[in-house]
mmCIF file of C-alpha atoms in Angstrom:
data_model
loop_
_atom_site.group_PDB
_atom_site.id
_atom_site.type_symbol
_atom_site.label_atom_id
_atom_site.label_comp_id
_atom_site.label_asym_id
_atom_site.label_seq_id
_atom_site.Cartn_x
_atom_site.Cartn_y
_atom_site.Cartn_z
ATOM 1 C CA UNK A 1 51.145 144.440 136.091
ATOM 2 C CA UNK A 2 50.659 148.174 136.535
ATOM 3 C CA UNK A 3 47.855 150.570 137.335
ATOM 4 C CA UNK A 4 47.063 149.342 140.860
ATOM 5 C CA UNK A 5 48.655 149.129 144.307
ATOM 6 C CA UNK A 6 51.021 146.158 144.377
ATOM 7 C CA UNK A 7 51.702 143.978 147.375
ATOM 8 C CA UNK A 8 55.340 143.227 148.138
ATOM 9 C CA UNK A 9 55.202 141.831 151.667
ATOM 10 C CA UNK A 10 55.185 143.541 155.050
ATOM 11 C CA UNK A 11 57.660 144.329 157.786
ATOM 12 C CA UNK A 12 57.027 141.107 159.720
ATOM 13 C CA UNK A 13 55.443 138.982 157.012
ATOM 14 C CA UNK A 14 57.822 137.291 154.588
ATOM 15 C CA UNK A 15 56.112 136.035 151.437
ATOM 16 C CA UNK A 16 57.249 133.615 148.778
ATOM 17 C CA UNK A 17 57.436 134.925 145.193
ATOM 18 C CA UNK A 18 54.450 132.717 144.301
ATOM 19 C CA UNK A 19 52.243 134.144 147.059
ATOM 20 C CA UNK A 20 53.261 137.711 146.275
ATOM 21 C CA UNK A 21 52.402 137.157 142.620
ATOM 22 C CA UNK A 22 48.992 135.588 143.232
ATOM 23 C CA UNK A 23 47.970 138.382 145.631
ATOM 24 C CA UNK A 24 48.709 140.949 142.935
ATOM 25 C CA UNK A 25 46.849 138.863 140.343
ATOM 26 C CA UNK A 26 43.749 138.845 142.588
ATOM 27 C CA UNK A 27 44.002 142.612 143.117
ATOM 28 C CA UNK A 28 44.389 143.227 139.379
ATOM 29 C CA UNK A 29 41.444 140.962 138.485
ATOM 30 C CA UNK A 30 39.345 142.379 141.361
ATOM 31 C CA UNK A 31 38.569 138.841 142.474
ATOM 32 C CA UNK A 32 38.503 137.411 146.011
ATOM 33 C CA UNK A 33 41.648 135.477 146.890
ATOM 34 C CA UNK A 34 40.852 132.115 148.490
ATOM 35 C CA UNK A 35 43.807 130.949 150.584
ATOM 36 C CA UNK A 36 44.210 127.447 151.954
ATOM 37 C CA UNK A 37 47.024 125.799 153.864
ATOM 38 C CA UNK A 38 47.659 123.958 157.091
ATOM 39 C CA UNK A 39 47.124 125.909 160.345
ATOM 40 C CA UNK A 40 49.982 128.237 161.231
ATOM 41 C CA UNK A 41 51.127 129.003 157.684
ATOM 42 C CA UNK A 42 50.018 132.635 157.872
ATOM 43 C CA UNK A 43 46.685 132.590 156.026
ATOM 44 C CA UNK A 44 44.991 135.044 158.377
ATOM 45 C CA UNK A 45 48.082 137.218 158.782
ATOM 46 C CA UNK A 46 48.249 137.622 155.010
ATOM 47 C CA UNK A 47 45.285 140.024 155.071
ATOM 48 C CA UNK A 48 46.947 142.028 157.853
ATOM 49 C CA UNK A 49 50.150 142.186 155.804
ATOM 50 C CA UNK A 50 48.311 143.347 152.675
ATOM 51 C CA UNK A 51 46.522 146.085 154.614
ATOM 52 C CA UNK A 52 49.811 147.201 156.163
ATOM 53 C CA UNK A 53 51.729 147.103 152.886
ATOM 54 C CA UNK A 54 49.086 149.001 150.905
ATOM 55 C CA UNK A 55 48.186 151.303 153.836
ATOM 56 C CA UNK A 56 44.525 150.352 153.751
ATOM 57 C CA UNK A 57 42.027 149.770 156.535
ATOM 58 C CA UNK A 58 41.326 146.130 157.398
ATOM 59 C CA UNK A 59 37.872 144.724 158.160
ATOM 60 C CA UNK A 60 37.794 141.229 159.687
ATOM 61 C CA UNK A 61 34.753 138.978 159.395
ATOM 62 C CA UNK A 62 35.348 135.957 161.642
ATOM 63 C CA UNK A 63 33.103 133.147 160.428
ATOM 64 C CA UNK A 64 31.553 130.709 162.922
ATOM 65 C CA UNK A 65 29.361 127.653 162.514
ATOM 66 C CA UNK A 66 26.270 129.775 163.201
ATOM 67 C CA UNK A 67 27.228 132.628 160.857
ATOM 68 C CA UNK A 68 24.810 133.493 158.043
ATOM 69 C CA UNK A 69 25.793 135.387 154.911
ATOM 70 C CA UNK A 70 23.324 138.158 155.692
ATOM 71 C CA UNK A 71 25.202 138.832 158.969
ATOM 72 C CA UNK A 72 28.138 140.182 156.997
ATOM 73 C CA UNK A 73 25.863 142.506 155.056
ATOM 74 C CA UNK A 74 23.651 143.939 157.778
ATOM 75 C CA UNK A 75 21.630 143.122 160.872
ATOM 76 C CA UNK A 76 18.165 144.475 161.650
ATOM 77 C CA UNK A 77 18.207 144.918 165.445
ATOM 78 C CA UNK A 78 14.547 144.173 166.204
ATOM 79 C CA UNK A 79 15.251 143.423 169.872
ATOM 80 C CA UNK A 80 16.780 146.861 170.467
ATOM 81 C CA UNK A 81 13.909 148.540 168.624
ATOM 82 C CA UNK A 82 11.399 146.699 170.812
ATOM 83 C CA UNK A 83 13.231 147.707 173.975
ATOM 84 C CA UNK A 84 13.452 151.324 172.830
ATOM 85 C CA UNK A 85 9.729 151.376 172.055
ATOM 86 C CA UNK A 86 8.988 150.161 175.574
ATOM 87 C CA UNK A 87 11.519 152.135 177.577
ATOM 88 C CA UNK A 88 12.418 155.024 175.267
ATOM 89 C CA UNK A 89 15.686 156.003 173.614
ATOM 90 C CA UNK A 90 17.620 159.256 173.588
ATOM 91 C CA UNK A 91 19.689 158.409 170.529
ATOM 92 C CA UNK A 92 17.361 156.591 168.120
ATOM 93 C CA UNK A 93 14.047 157.264 166.458
ATOM 94 C CA UNK A 94 11.861 154.230 167.134
ATOM 95 C CA UNK A 95 9.720 155.055 164.092
ATOM 96 C CA UNK A 96 12.766 154.893 161.803
ATOM 97 C CA UNK A 97 13.748 151.376 160.714
ATOM 98 C CA UNK A 98 17.042 152.756 159.385
ATOM 99 C CA UNK A 99 18.149 153.632 162.918
ATOM 100 C CA UNK A 100 18.130 149.899 163.701
ATOM 101 C CA UNK A 101 20.040 148.680 160.664
ATOM 102 C CA UNK A 102 23.594 147.810 161.667
ATOM 103 C CA UNK A 103 26.103 147.141 158.885
ATOM 104 C CA UNK A 104 28.176 143.979 159.043
ATOM 105 C CA UNK A 105 31.815 143.823 157.976
ATOM 106 C CA UNK A 106 30.910 143.338 154.315
ATOM 107 C CA UNK A 107 28.473 146.235 154.464
ATOM 108 C CA UNK A 108 31.051 148.435 156.186
ATOM 109 C CA UNK A 109 33.623 147.666 153.486
ATOM 110 C CA UNK A 110 31.062 148.562 150.799
ATOM 111 C CA UNK A 111 30.244 151.889 152.454
ATOM 112 C CA UNK A 112 33.855 152.914 153.015
ATOM 113 C CA UNK A 113 34.925 156.068 151.184
ATOM 114 C CA UNK A 114 38.266 154.403 150.400
ATOM 115 C CA UNK A 115 39.215 150.930 149.229
ATOM 116 C CA UNK A 116 39.750 148.554 152.162
ATOM 117 C CA UNK A 117 40.951 145.011 152.732
ATOM 118 C CA UNK A 118 38.223 142.586 153.822
ATOM 119 C CA UNK A 119 39.222 139.319 155.505
ATOM 120 C CA UNK A 120 36.585 136.559 155.560
ATOM 121 C CA UNK A 121 38.316 134.208 157.976
ATOM 122 C CA UNK A 122 37.749 130.426 158.065
ATOM 123 C CA UNK A 123 34.845 130.385 155.648
ATOM 124 C CA UNK A 124 34.609 126.596 155.794
ATOM 125 C CA UNK A 125 33.342 126.758 159.395
ATOM 126 C CA UNK A 126 29.932 127.956 158.224
ATOM 127 C CA UNK A 127 26.956 126.069 156.865
ATOM 128 C CA UNK A 128 27.392 124.891 153.223
ATOM 129 C CA UNK A 129 24.744 127.387 152.092
ATOM 130 C CA UNK A 130 26.810 130.271 153.444
ATOM 131 C CA UNK A 131 29.067 130.455 150.384
ATOM 132 C CA UNK A 132 26.162 130.119 147.941
ATOM 133 C CA UNK A 133 24.410 133.017 149.659
ATOM 134 C CA UNK A 134 27.499 135.202 149.148
ATOM 135 C CA UNK A 135 27.831 134.671 145.400
ATOM 136 C CA UNK A 136 26.099 137.874 144.282
ATOM 137 C CA UNK A 137 27.632 140.028 146.994
ATOM 138 C CA UNK A 138 31.174 138.990 146.062
ATOM 139 C CA UNK A 139 30.525 139.002 142.322
ATOM 140 C CA UNK A 140 28.706 142.287 141.671
ATOM 141 C CA UNK A 141 29.497 143.865 145.032
ATOM 142 C CA UNK A 142 26.009 144.799 146.146
ATOM 143 C CA UNK A 143 23.245 143.558 148.438
ATOM 144 C CA UNK A 144 19.605 144.436 149.123
ATOM 145 C CA UNK A 145 18.221 145.573 152.493
ATOM 146 C CA UNK A 146 14.675 144.243 152.529
ATOM 147 C CA UNK A 147 13.537 146.370 155.484
ATOM 148 C CA UNK A 148 14.571 149.592 153.717
ATOM 149 C CA UNK A 149 13.908 148.407 150.152
ATOM 150 C CA UNK A 150 17.341 149.722 149.353
ATOM 151 C CA UNK A 151 20.347 148.377 147.474
ATOM 152 C CA UNK A 152 23.810 148.936 148.920
ATOM 153 C CA UNK A 153 26.556 149.056 146.285
ATOM 154 C CA UNK A 154 30.274 149.120 147.029
ATOM 155 C CA UNK A 155 31.742 152.592 146.634
ATOM 156 C CA UNK A 156 35.108 150.920 146.079
ATOM 157 C CA UNK A 157 35.572 147.219 145.418
ATOM 158 C CA UNK A 158 37.389 145.873 148.506
ATOM 159 C CA UNK A 159 40.411 143.593 148.319
ATOM 160 C CA UNK A 160 38.862 140.366 149.610
ATOM 161 C CA UNK A 161 40.956 137.667 151.258
ATOM 162 C CA UNK A 162 39.160 134.435 152.193
ATOM 163 C CA UNK A 163 40.795 131.739 154.301
ATOM 164 C CA UNK A 164 39.852 128.083 154.589
ATOM 165 C CA UNK A 165 41.278 125.212 156.635
ATOM 166 C CA UNK A 166 39.852 122.745 154.122
ATOM 167 C CA UNK A 167 37.404 121.312 156.660
ATOM 168 C CA UNK A 168 34.571 121.348 154.103
ATOM 169 C CA UNK A 169 34.358 121.328 150.336
ATOM 170 C CA UNK A 170 33.386 124.683 148.852
ATOM 171 C CA UNK A 171 30.863 124.849 145.968
ATOM 172 C CA UNK A 172 32.177 125.053 142.396
ATOM 173 C CA UNK A 173 30.110 128.190 141.745
ATOM 174 C CA UNK A 174 31.917 129.898 144.610
ATOM 175 C CA UNK A 175 35.353 128.654 143.538
ATOM 176 C CA UNK A 176 34.820 130.009 140.009
ATOM 177 C CA UNK A 177 34.593 133.511 141.424
ATOM 178 C CA UNK A 178 37.874 133.284 143.329
ATOM 179 C CA UNK A 179 41.568 133.271 142.643
ATOM 180 C CA UNK A 180 43.077 130.350 144.571
ATOM 181 C CA UNK A 181 46.384 129.764 146.325
ATOM 182 C CA UNK A 182 47.584 126.999 148.619
ATOM 183 C CA UNK A 183 50.269 128.204 151.017
ATOM 184 C CA UNK A 184 52.830 125.413 151.168
ATOM 185 C CA UNK A 185 54.804 124.997 154.364
ATOM 186 C CA UNK A 186 57.915 127.204 154.356
ATOM 187 C CA UNK A 187 61.205 125.673 153.287
ATOM 188 C CA UNK A 188 64.066 125.872 155.835
ATOM 189 C CA UNK A 189 65.562 128.823 153.919
ATOM 190 C CA UNK A 190 62.293 130.759 153.936
ATOM 191 C CA UNK A 191 61.675 129.803 157.567
ATOM 192 C CA UNK A 192 65.113 131.145 158.457
ATOM 193 C CA UNK A 193 64.149 134.506 156.971
ATOM 194 C CA UNK A 194 60.831 134.476 158.828
ATOM 195 C CA UNK A 195 62.512 133.804 162.176
ATOM 196 C CA UNK A 196 65.132 136.494 161.583
ATOM 197 C CA UNK A 197 62.388 139.061 161.002
ATOM 198 C CA UNK A 198 60.993 138.295 164.464
ATOM 199 C CA UNK A 199 64.355 137.809 166.161
ATOM 200 C CA UNK A 200 66.970 139.805 164.235
ATOM 201 C CA UNK A 201 69.603 139.292 166.967
ATOM 202 C CA UNK A 202 69.314 135.520 167.235
ATOM 203 C CA UNK A 203 72.652 133.721 167.037
ATOM 204 C CA UNK A 204 73.125 131.730 163.852
ATOM 205 C CA UNK A 205 74.067 128.517 165.682
ATOM 206 C CA UNK A 206 70.976 128.695 167.905
ATOM 207 C CA UNK A 207 68.788 129.357 164.885
ATOM 208 C CA UNK A 208 70.214 126.390 162.976
ATOM 209 C CA UNK A 209 69.770 124.073 165.965
ATOM 210 C CA UNK A 210 66.172 125.218 166.449
ATOM 211 C CA UNK A 211 65.310 124.767 162.785
ATOM 212 C CA UNK A 212 66.898 121.308 162.765
ATOM 213 C CA UNK A 213 64.832 120.159 165.780
ATOM 214 C CA UNK A 214 61.683 121.780 164.434
ATOM 215 C CA UNK A 215 61.837 120.072 161.028
ATOM 216 C CA UNK A 216 62.802 116.799 162.724
ATOM 217 C CA UNK A 217 59.523 116.888 164.650
ATOM 218 C CA UNK A 218 57.597 117.705 161.483
ATOM 219 C CA UNK A 219 59.015 114.596 159.817
ATOM 220 C CA UNK A 220 57.448 112.328 162.450
ATOM 221 C CA UNK A 221 54.353 110.967 160.715
ATOM 222 C CA UNK A 222 53.039 109.641 164.041
ATOM 223 C CA UNK A 223 52.239 113.162 165.254
ATOM 224 C CA UNK A 224 48.569 114.139 164.983
ATOM 225 C CA UNK A 225 49.388 117.850 164.905
ATOM 226 C CA UNK A 226 52.758 118.864 163.613
ATOM 227 C CA UNK A 227 54.267 122.109 164.942
ATOM 228 C CA UNK A 228 53.537 125.163 162.809
ATOM 229 C CA UNK A 229 55.380 128.374 161.983
ATOM 230 C CA UNK A 230 53.667 130.325 164.769
ATOM 231 C CA UNK A 231 54.643 127.647 167.286
ATOM 232 C CA UNK A 232 58.255 127.765 166.126
ATOM 233 C CA UNK A 233 58.283 131.548 166.633
ATOM 234 C CA UNK A 234 56.816 131.110 170.126
ATOM 235 C CA UNK A 235 59.299 128.329 170.980
ATOM 236 C CA UNK A 236 62.331 130.355 169.966
ATOM 237 C CA UNK A 237 60.958 133.318 171.915
ATOM 238 C CA UNK A 238 60.669 131.139 175.049
ATOM 239 C CA UNK A 239 64.210 129.812 174.578
ATOM 240 C CA UNK A 240 65.648 133.310 174.262
ATOM 241 C CA UNK A 241 63.689 134.684 177.230
ATOM 242 C CA UNK A 242 64.871 131.733 179.322
ATOM 243 C CA UNK A 243 68.447 132.554 178.358
ATOM 244 C CA UNK A 244 69.085 129.148 176.765
ATOM 245 C CA UNK A 245 71.915 128.785 174.272
ATOM 246 C CA UNK A 246 72.687 126.529 171.341
ATOM 247 C CA UNK A 247 74.229 124.042 173.794
ATOM 248 C CA UNK A 248 70.891 123.649 175.565
ATOM 249 C CA UNK A 249 69.204 122.734 172.281
ATOM 250 C CA UNK A 250 71.990 120.522 170.962
ATOM 251 C CA UNK A 251 70.947 117.221 172.568
ATOM 252 C CA UNK A 252 67.331 117.877 173.599
ATOM 253 C CA UNK A 253 64.209 119.872 172.846
ATOM 254 C CA UNK A 254 63.413 122.123 175.840
ATOM 255 C CA UNK A 255 59.886 123.446 176.462
ATOM 256 C CA UNK A 256 58.433 120.798 174.160
ATOM 257 C CA UNK A 257 54.916 121.844 175.137
ATOM 258 C CA UNK A 258 55.409 125.083 173.221
ATOM 259 C CA UNK A 259 55.770 123.079 169.997
ATOM 260 C CA UNK A 260 53.513 120.087 170.644
ATOM 261 C CA UNK A 261 49.890 120.851 171.545
ATOM 262 C CA UNK A 262 48.164 117.452 171.645
ATOM 263 C CA UNK A 263 48.385 115.144 174.641
ATOM 264 C CA UNK A 264 48.569 112.057 172.443
ATOM 265 C CA UNK A 265 51.607 113.527 170.642
ATOM 266 C CA UNK A 266 53.344 114.415 173.911
ATOM 267 C CA UNK A 267 52.682 110.901 175.206
ATOM 268 C CA UNK A 268 54.153 109.434 172.028
ATOM 269 C CA UNK A 269 57.295 111.556 172.306
ATOM 270 C CA UNK A 270 57.673 110.696 175.992
ATOM 271 C CA UNK A 271 57.281 106.977 175.228
ATOM 272 C CA UNK A 272 59.988 107.083 172.591
ATOM 273 C CA UNK A 273 62.085 109.719 174.356
ATOM 274 C CA UNK A 274 65.384 107.841 173.961
ATOM 275 C CA UNK A 275 64.831 107.334 170.224
ATOM 276 C CA UNK A 276 63.997 111.030 169.886
ATOM 277 C CA UNK A 277 67.161 112.027 171.753
ATOM 278 C CA UNK A 278 69.131 109.825 169.366
ATOM 279 C CA UNK A 279 67.560 111.508 166.368
ATOM 280 C CA UNK A 280 68.281 114.953 167.848
ATOM 281 C CA UNK A 281 71.928 114.076 168.374
ATOM 282 C CA UNK A 282 72.208 112.778 164.813
ATOM 283 C CA UNK A 283 70.829 116.069 163.525
#
């Protein structure tokens, strides 16, 4: 594929060949890329990596349960206009509605003089109607400001990355407009490369011991929340700052609370501590 900026990864974001390919497909097709995967697999950081790699500005729209689609387009600040009409304003013209129109992240990306990367993060947190209300904006890249009777069209179609934790089903009409990719959990080989990017001076024996313990924990089906990539990076960072060596990780898992974040999981591991130690020694 030629004729457009191609993504090849970033300094601290290692991508699989499949992910790299699908990002470039989405850019070439000018379609939003919907990314799913378990927490900690780098869905959100992908947008940061794309912006860094392609040297483009990044706009982040963090979606909450109360978020409405119109919020990403623009907000008409009626409260501020009312206050200014009562108490006066040195910077705004109370008679001008346009002075009280504030662009949201989608609107800002449309008005940018250069192509940007737009991250719509955790879209499944919002009301089910949220995605339906975004269909036109993401498809034809324009929206209408009722208060100004004005249509805002994108000067440059942004590279749109949408993340979902799969908490809610997304409508078929929305899915048809997206390119989709599920980020599978990194293999030990890929994880090794990821860790070495963050800790280039880590000793090979320590790295192998850490990876062995990490994947051992992930194999325990009894855990409600299995440790993620970000937690592995944090854990290794704690080990190195504490000055621990491969010997300290050989027969135990220090600072377990860095990897395990649910009380019920910690209680389970404490209850079966001897069995866990046996598994660690075997690995």
